[in-house]
Amino acid sequence: MSVDTAQRPTGPAPAPSRGKRPSRTGSGMVGSSQGGRWWLYLLLTVALVAVIAPFVWMVLGSFKGEGELRQVPPTWLPESASLDNYTQLFSKLNFGQYFTNSIVVAVVVTAGNLVFCSMLGYALAMLDFRGKKAIFIAVMGTLMIPGVVTFVPLFVLVANAGLIDTIPGLFLPFLVSPFGVFLMRQFILGLPKDLLDAGRVDGAGELRIFWRIILPLCGPALATLGILTFLGSWNNFLWPLVVAQSEDKYTLPVALALYSTGQNSTNYGLLLAGATVVIIPILVVFLIFQKRFIEGIATTGLK
Amino acid sequence: MTAQTGTTGSSAGPVTPPPVSSPGRPDDGSSRGRGDGGSLGRVGSGRRREGRAAWILAIPFCLLFLAFTAWPVIQSLFMSITDTRARDLRHPFGVNVIGLDNFTKALSDPTFRKAAANTAYFVLIGMPLTLVVALAAAVALDKGITRFRAVFRLGFYMPVITSIVAVAVVWRFLLQDPGGLINTVLGWVGITGPNWLGDPNWSMPSLILMATWRNFGTAMIIFLAGLQAVPAELHEAAAIDGANAWKRFRFVTMPLLRPTLLFVMVTTAIGYLQFFEEPFVMTKGGPLNSTISLSMYTYQQFGFGNYGLASAMSYIIFVVIAIVTALQFRLLRERT
């Protein structure tokens, strides 16, 4: 314990400098050896295996045949791996269409949020205009309202607009989000305001300043918002379940949910392959952007 | 600051960085340009131009927001005091205002009460469990180890990003009895696992377990960020004073982590109070309504076409969330 505390002269405790994290070169300073405690590694590894196991089992299971999946006790590695489940998924069950629908909805929703939320976020952060305060209060006030409150009227609205069972009906209600505005506004508040004046001195119009000067500096915030929005849309389940009524409008989660309770509910291999198809794309996106992702969650503090 | 201005503005020509006190920086809400004399001629028209530009930027969001968020919130409140049903969709003026009947009806409905009790069970057990697991993982990753930190962090976070529907498919297999992976593993050590989802006593614990697995990653990441903001000097000072690891955690880390803890508690509670997808895809609320939640029962009423009643229920959930949030703020703010 406390090996390297020795290098610190005894005396009055140093005044803590709160705020920025000090250099943590001595990570082992809380009394561990160089690599940390071995039993902690063991514990964490066991936990990691437990957390990851369902995914591994899912992917492995998707290559198994029906007979093997029903076997008691269950097997880990497939005895005879085949792609049958996947070929069935895309030939017999039209998963290609659901995949396309999911992508289209997620891309449109993400684009809408990036554009509209950054526009308002910029206006709220840097510009002065009538009604600014009212907009800000209204948007922030809805941040805490649970989705279940707006669900019924939203359905009525979309039904009256004739958008039930259409692709626009799937994405229109999600094109903007109060959270997106909050995120963008907070980020843009941190940018130097001199940027505006520089642009104005150069004779750039107000919209051009936003588009050419501010937006290119918003990369990190846009990336965070974009990833979170895409993820939310991809996994969104309840709304598409209610709105998409004919089979060619299903998104992936809807199709999987209906198949897992419908006539294919006993076709285990097919369901596991379907679950894999739902999870793998988002997993790839996550692995590519994971650093930004985790930083975003840590700083915005929201899922 | 100025350097940045110069480089970004240079595309339009040479730039003279403006003086810091130039007009047009309404960061504190004060009207721009007033009283600092610079370029008086431009101030009036510039301000109008700025206002117009701001509105052009704000309009798309505001229209969508009004249509799809603000209006539904208000309409939901109105619906909750009417007897609106699905068939009234085409005759919106045929509905009757019935006052608070929907609310009394909901509160005296035994299934609604059961759903409320289930939701309380889920939150009161699930939230502390999620927080403890998340905090333990965060502390272990922050202080306990120096290598493979990113790997563990990534792995623990993975369940968060996955679709609940896909997760449900997998977990139903894992929880199967007999023959599920979990009961098989328990069998190796001589334990006969219960029929997880089929037994009314075990169905809710199963869902809590699954929700914890799926959600602790988010809390862990936020805790990690909070832990890393705790100055190392404080720990060193406490160690000099003879505090052991637990005491340092309890009296140095925890007080400084309080804002983070408050934040994670509030967001987790808000999420868990609305819990819906887990029972919806795993158990349909059963067996014997042992896993039906407030949100799910509300959704069922919507499905039956009882829009007025469903709206009233949704507002009850909203009020509960608001109260729980306010309580948590009180409890954790007080002693700072």
mmCIF file of C-alpha atoms in Angstrom, chain B residues 106-123 204 272-276 279 285 288-301 313 316-317 320:
data_model
loop_
_atom_site.group_PDB
_atom_site.id
_atom_site.type_symbol
_atom_site.label_atom_id
_atom_site.label_comp_id
_atom_site.label_asym_id
_atom_site.label_seq_id
_atom_site.Cartn_x
_atom_site.Cartn_y
_atom_site.Cartn_z
ATOM 1 C CA ALA B 106 -57.230 4.346 -13.694
ATOM 2 C CA LEU B 107 -56.363 4.692 -10.034
ATOM 3 C CA SER B 108 -59.110 2.328 -8.925
ATOM 4 C CA ASP B 109 -58.319 -0.271 -11.590
ATOM 5 C CA PRO B 110 -56.731 -3.309 -9.892
ATOM 6 C CA THR B 111 -54.583 -4.083 -12.936
ATOM 7 C CA PHE B 112 -53.303 -0.507 -12.989
ATOM 8 C CA ARG B 113 -52.423 -0.833 -9.321
ATOM 9 C CA LYS B 114 -50.707 -4.129 -10.010
ATOM 10 C CA ALA B 115 -48.776 -2.440 -12.817
ATOM 11 C CA ALA B 116 -47.801 0.385 -10.466
ATOM 12 C CA ALA B 117 -46.568 -2.109 -7.878
ATOM 13 C CA ASN B 118 -44.594 -3.989 -10.535
ATOM 14 C CA THR B 119 -43.024 -0.770 -11.770
ATOM 15 C CA ALA B 120 -42.077 0.182 -8.211
ATOM 16 C CA TYR B 121 -40.544 -3.285 -7.737
ATOM 17 C CA PHE B 122 -38.587 -2.913 -10.960
ATOM 18 C CA VAL B 123 -37.283 0.557 -10.081
ATOM 19 C CA MET B 204 -39.674 -9.985 -12.568
ATOM 20 C CA TYR B 272 -36.810 2.576 -15.473
ATOM 21 C CA LEU B 273 -40.086 4.220 -14.484
ATOM 22 C CA GLN B 274 -41.048 4.013 -18.141
ATOM 23 C CA PHE B 275 -39.929 0.435 -18.542
ATOM 24 C CA PHE B 276 -41.908 -1.147 -21.284
ATOM 25 C CA PRO B 279 -41.937 -7.130 -20.587
ATOM 26 C CA GLY B 285 -46.788 -8.775 -19.026
ATOM 27 C CA LEU B 288 -50.437 -13.673 -14.189
ATOM 28 C CA ASN B 289 -49.660 -9.993 -14.821
ATOM 29 C CA SER B 290 -46.504 -10.404 -12.769
ATOM 30 C CA THR B 291 -44.460 -8.263 -15.143
ATOM 31 C CA ILE B 292 -46.996 -5.817 -16.541
ATOM 32 C CA SER B 293 -45.686 -2.250 -16.142
ATOM 33 C CA LEU B 294 -47.402 1.123 -16.100
ATOM 34 C CA SER B 295 -46.220 2.014 -19.596
ATOM 35 C CA MET B 296 -47.218 -1.365 -20.894
ATOM 36 C CA TYR B 297 -50.702 -1.247 -19.424
ATOM 37 C CA THR B 298 -51.103 2.238 -20.874
ATOM 38 C CA TYR B 299 -50.102 0.891 -24.239
ATOM 39 C CA GLN B 300 -52.627 -1.923 -23.884
ATOM 40 C CA GLN B 301 -55.406 0.590 -23.238
ATOM 41 C CA MET B 313 -52.509 7.022 -17.458
ATOM 42 C CA ILE B 316 -50.048 9.807 -14.138
ATOM 43 C CA ILE B 317 -46.701 8.287 -15.176
ATOM 44 C CA VAL B 320 -44.756 10.149 -10.840
#
